[in-house]
PDB file of C-alpha atoms in Angstrom:
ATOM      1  CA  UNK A   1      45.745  31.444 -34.205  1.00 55.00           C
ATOM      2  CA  UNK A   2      43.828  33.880 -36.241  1.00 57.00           C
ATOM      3  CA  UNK A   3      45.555  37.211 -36.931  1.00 57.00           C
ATOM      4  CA  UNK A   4      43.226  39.871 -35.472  1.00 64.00           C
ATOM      5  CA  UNK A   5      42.772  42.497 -38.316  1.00 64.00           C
ATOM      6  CA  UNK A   6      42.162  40.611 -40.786  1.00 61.00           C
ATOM      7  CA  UNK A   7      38.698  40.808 -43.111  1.00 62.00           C
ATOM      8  CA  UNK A   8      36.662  37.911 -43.637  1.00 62.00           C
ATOM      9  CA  UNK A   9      34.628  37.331 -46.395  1.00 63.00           C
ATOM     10  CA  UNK A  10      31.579  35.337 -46.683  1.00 62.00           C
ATOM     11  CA  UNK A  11      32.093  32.094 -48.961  1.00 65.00           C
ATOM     12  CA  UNK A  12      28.597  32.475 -51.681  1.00 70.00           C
ATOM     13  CA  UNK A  13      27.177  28.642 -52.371  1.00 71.00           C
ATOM     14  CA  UNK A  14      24.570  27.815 -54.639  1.00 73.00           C
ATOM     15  CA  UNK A  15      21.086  27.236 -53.091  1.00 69.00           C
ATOM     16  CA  UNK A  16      18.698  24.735 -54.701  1.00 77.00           C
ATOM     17  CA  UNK A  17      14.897  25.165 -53.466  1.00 72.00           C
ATOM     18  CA  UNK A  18      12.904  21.929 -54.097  1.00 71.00           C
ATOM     19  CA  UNK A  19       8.580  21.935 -53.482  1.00 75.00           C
ATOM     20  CA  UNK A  20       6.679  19.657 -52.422  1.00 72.00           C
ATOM     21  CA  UNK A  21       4.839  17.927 -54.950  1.00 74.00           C
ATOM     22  CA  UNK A  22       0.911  17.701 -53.783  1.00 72.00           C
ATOM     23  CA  UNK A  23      -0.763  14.222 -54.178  1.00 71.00           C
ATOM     24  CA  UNK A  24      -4.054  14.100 -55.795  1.00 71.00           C
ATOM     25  CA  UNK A  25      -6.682  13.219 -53.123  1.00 71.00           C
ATOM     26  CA  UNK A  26      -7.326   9.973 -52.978  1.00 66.00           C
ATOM     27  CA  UNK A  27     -10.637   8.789 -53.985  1.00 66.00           C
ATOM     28  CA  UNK A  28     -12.268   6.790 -51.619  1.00 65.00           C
ATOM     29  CA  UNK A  29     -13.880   3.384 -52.650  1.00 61.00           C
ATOM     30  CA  UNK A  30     -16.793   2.487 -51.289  1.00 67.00           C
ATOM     31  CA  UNK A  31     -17.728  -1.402 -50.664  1.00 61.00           C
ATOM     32  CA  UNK A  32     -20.830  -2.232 -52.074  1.00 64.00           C
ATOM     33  CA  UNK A  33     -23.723  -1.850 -48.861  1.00 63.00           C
ATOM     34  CA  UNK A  34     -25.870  -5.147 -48.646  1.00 59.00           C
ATOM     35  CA  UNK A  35     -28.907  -4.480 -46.582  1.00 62.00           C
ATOM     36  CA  UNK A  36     -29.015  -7.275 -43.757  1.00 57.00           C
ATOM     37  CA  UNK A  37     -31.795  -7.995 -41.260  1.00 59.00           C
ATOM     38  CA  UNK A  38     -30.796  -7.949 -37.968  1.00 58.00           C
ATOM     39  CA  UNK A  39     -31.439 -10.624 -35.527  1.00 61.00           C
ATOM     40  CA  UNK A  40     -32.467  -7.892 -32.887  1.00 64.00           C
ATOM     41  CA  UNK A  41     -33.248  -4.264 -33.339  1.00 59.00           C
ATOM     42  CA  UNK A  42     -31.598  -2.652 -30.696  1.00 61.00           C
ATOM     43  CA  UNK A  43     -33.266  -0.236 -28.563  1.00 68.00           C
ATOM     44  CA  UNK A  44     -32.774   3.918 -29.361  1.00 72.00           C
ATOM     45  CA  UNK A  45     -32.093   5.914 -26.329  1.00 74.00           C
ATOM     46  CA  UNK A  46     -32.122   9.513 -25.933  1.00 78.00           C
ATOM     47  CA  UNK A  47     -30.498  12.061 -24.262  1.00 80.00           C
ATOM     48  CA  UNK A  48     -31.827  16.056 -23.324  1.00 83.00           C
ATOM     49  CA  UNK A  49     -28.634  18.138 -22.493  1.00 85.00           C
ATOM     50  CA  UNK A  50     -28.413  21.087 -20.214  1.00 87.00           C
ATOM     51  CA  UNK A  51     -28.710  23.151 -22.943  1.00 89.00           C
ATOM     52  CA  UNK A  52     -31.953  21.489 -24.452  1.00 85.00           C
ATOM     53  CA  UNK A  53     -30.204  19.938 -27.775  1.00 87.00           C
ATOM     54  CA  UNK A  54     -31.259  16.135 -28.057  1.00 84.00           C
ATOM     55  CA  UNK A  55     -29.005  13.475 -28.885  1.00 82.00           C
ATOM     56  CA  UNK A  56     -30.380  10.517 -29.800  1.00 81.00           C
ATOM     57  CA  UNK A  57     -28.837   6.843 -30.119  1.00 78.00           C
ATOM     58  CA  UNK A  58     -27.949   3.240 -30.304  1.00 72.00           C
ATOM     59  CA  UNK A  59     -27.534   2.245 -26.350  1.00 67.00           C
ATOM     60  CA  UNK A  60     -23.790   0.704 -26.250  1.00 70.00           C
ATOM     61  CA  UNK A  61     -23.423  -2.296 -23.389  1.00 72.00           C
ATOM     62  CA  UNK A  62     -21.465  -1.905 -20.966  1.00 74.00           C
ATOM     63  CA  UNK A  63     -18.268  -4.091 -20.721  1.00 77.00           C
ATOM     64  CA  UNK A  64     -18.622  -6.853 -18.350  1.00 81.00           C
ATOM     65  CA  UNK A  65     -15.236  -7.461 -16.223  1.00 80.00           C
ATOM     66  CA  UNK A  66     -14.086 -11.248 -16.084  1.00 81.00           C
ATOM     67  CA  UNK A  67     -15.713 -13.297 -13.097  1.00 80.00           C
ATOM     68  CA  UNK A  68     -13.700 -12.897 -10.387  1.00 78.00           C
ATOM     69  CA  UNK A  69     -11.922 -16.343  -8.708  1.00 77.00           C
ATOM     70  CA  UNK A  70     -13.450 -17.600  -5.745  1.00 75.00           C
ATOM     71  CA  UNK A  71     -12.745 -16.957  -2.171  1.00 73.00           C
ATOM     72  CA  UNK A  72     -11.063 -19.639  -0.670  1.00 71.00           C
ATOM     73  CA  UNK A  73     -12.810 -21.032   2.314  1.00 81.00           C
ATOM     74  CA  UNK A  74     -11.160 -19.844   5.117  1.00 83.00           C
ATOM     75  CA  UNK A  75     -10.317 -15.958   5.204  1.00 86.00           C
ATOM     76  CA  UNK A  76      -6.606 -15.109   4.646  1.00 87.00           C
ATOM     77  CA  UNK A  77      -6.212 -13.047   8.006  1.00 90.00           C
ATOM     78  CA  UNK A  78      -7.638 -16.346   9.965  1.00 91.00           C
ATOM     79  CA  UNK A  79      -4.758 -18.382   8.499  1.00 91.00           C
ATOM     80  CA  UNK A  80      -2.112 -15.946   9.603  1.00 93.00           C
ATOM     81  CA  UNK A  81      -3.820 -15.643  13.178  1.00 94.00           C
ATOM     82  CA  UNK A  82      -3.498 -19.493  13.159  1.00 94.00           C
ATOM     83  CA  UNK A  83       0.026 -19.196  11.806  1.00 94.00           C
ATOM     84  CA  UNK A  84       1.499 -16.848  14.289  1.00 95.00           C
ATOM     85  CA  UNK A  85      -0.327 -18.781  17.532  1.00 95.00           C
ATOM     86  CA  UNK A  86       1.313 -21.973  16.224  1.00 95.00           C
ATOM     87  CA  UNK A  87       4.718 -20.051  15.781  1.00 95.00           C
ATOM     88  CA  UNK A  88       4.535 -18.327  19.256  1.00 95.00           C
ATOM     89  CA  UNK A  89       3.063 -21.733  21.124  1.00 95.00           C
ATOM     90  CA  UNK A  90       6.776 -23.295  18.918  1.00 95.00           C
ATOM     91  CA  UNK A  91       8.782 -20.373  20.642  1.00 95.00           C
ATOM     92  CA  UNK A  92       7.083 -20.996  24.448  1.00 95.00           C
ATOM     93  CA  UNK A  93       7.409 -24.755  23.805  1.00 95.00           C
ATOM     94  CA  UNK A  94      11.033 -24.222  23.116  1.00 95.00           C
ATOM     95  CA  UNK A  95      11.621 -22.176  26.163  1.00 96.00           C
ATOM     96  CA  UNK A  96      10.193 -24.698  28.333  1.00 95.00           C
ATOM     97  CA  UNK A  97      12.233 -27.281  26.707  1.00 96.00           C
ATOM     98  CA  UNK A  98      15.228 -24.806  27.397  1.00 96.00           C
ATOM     99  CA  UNK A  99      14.834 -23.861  30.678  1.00 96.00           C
ATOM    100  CA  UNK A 100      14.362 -27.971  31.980  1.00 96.00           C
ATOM    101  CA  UNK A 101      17.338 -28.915  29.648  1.00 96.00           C
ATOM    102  CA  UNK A 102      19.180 -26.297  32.028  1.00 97.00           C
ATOM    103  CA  UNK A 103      17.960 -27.234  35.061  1.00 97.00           C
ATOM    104  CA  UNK A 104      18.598 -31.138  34.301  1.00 97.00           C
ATOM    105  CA  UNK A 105      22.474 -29.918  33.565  1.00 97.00           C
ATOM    106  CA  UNK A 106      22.752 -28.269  36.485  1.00 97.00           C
ATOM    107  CA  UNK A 107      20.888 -30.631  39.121  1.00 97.00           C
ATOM    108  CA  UNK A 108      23.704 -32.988  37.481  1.00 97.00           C
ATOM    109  CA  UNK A 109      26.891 -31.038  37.698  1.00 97.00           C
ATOM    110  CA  UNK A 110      25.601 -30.448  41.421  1.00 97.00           C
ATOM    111  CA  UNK A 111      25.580 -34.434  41.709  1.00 97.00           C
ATOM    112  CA  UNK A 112      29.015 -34.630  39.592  1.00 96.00           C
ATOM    113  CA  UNK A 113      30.431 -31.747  42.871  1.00 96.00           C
ATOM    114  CA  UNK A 114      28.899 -34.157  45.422  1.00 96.00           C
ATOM    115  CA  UNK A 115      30.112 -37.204  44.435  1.00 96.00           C
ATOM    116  CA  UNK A 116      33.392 -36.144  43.847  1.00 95.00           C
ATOM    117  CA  UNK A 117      33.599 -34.701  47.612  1.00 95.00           C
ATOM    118  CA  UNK A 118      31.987 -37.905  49.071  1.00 95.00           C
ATOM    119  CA  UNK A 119      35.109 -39.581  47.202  1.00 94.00           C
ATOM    120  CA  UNK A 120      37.695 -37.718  47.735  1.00 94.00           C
ATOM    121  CA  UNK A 121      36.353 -37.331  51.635  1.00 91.00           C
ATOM    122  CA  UNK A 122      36.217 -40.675  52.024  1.00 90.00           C
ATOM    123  CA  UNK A 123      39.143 -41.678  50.732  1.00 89.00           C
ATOM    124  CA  UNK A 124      40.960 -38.519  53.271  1.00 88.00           C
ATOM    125  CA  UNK A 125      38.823 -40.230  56.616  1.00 86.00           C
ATOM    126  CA  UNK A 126      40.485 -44.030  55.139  1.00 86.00           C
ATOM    127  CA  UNK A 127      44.005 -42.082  55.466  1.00 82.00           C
ATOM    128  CA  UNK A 128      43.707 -40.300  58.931  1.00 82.00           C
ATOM    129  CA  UNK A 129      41.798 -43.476  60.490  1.00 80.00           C
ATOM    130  CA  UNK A 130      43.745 -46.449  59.221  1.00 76.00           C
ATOM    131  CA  UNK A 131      45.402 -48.581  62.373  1.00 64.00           C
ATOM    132  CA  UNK A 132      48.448 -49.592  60.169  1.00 60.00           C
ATOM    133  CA  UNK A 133      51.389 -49.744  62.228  1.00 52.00           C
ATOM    134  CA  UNK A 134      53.408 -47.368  59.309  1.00 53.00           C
ATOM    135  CA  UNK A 135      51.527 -44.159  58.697  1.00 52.00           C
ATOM    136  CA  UNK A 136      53.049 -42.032  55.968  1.00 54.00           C
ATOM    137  CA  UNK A 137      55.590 -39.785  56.706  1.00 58.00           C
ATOM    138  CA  UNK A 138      58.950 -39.637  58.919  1.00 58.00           C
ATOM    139  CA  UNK A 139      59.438 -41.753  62.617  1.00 58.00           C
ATOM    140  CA  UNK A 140      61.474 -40.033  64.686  1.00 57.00           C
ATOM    141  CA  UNK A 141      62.423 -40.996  68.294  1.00 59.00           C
ATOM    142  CA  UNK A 142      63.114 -38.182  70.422  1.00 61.00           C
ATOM    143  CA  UNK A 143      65.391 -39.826  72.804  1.00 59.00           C
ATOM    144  CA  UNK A 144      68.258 -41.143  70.481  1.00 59.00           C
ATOM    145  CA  UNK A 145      67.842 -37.776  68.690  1.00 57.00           C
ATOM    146  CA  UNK A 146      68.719 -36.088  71.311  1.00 53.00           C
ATOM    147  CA  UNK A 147      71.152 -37.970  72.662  1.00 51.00           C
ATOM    148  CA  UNK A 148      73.355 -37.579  69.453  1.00 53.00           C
ATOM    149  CA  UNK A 149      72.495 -33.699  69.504  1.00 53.00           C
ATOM    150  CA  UNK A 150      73.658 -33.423  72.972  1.00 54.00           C
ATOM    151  CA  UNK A 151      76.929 -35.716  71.464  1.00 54.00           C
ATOM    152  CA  UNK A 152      76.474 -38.583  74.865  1.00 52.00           C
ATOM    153  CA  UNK A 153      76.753 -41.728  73.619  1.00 52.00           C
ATOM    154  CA  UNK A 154      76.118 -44.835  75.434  1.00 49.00           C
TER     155      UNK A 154
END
């Protein structure tokens, strides 16, 4: 970009210098002092430090921090207690609840199983031990069947 040997020369600008320009020092007005009893005089209290110098002084009251609110009543750690007994007595009541819900379902589908094999039992003892002269299935008699097998016809 730039060729290598060639001389640069600094560019001169003209340099303005501008001071500050002091203020004058401003003269302090003083409001006019009206003596004014106090209500109170308040009490001077002094003050030895360690290195025996005495500094004496108007005593400043302390700030007083805003009332705090009232306690409730019952202490916040008794309410949670109380809270997480009535929560766990919810949790056992539920499990009781859960556990005879179960056994009630079962004690029924063990009825449902009973009553189905009474049924269907009885209804199996009706078919063996009926005394209807046609029982289901195929009659055969055994003599003209074998007659025909044995081809004698009579």
């Amino acid at each position: 970009m730039y060729p290598e040997h060639t001389p640069h020369v600094p560019v001169q600008r003209a340099v303005e210098v501008h001071q500050p320009t002091p203020y004058p020092p401003a003269v302090p007005v003083s409001a006019p002092v009206v003596p004014v009893q106090p209500g109170m005089v308040p009490a001077v209290a002094s003050i030895v430090l360690p290195d025996g110098r005495v500094v004496t002084g108007y005593a400043i009251e302390p700030t007083r921090p805003e009332p705090v609110a009232a306690k409730p009543a019952v202490s916040r750690t008794a309410v949670n207690v109380a809270l997480g007994g009535a929560g766990f007595l919810a949790v056992c009541g539920g499990l009781v609840l859960l556990t005879s819900f179960i056994a009630a379902l079962t004690a029924f589908i063990t009825q449902l199983i009973i009553l189905a094999a009474v049924i269907f039992g009885g209804w199996i003892a009706v078919q063996l031990f009926s005394t209807r002269g046609h029982q289901g299935g195929t009659t055969v008699n055994i003599r003209k069947a074998v007659i025909k097998r044995n081809h004698f016809h009579g």
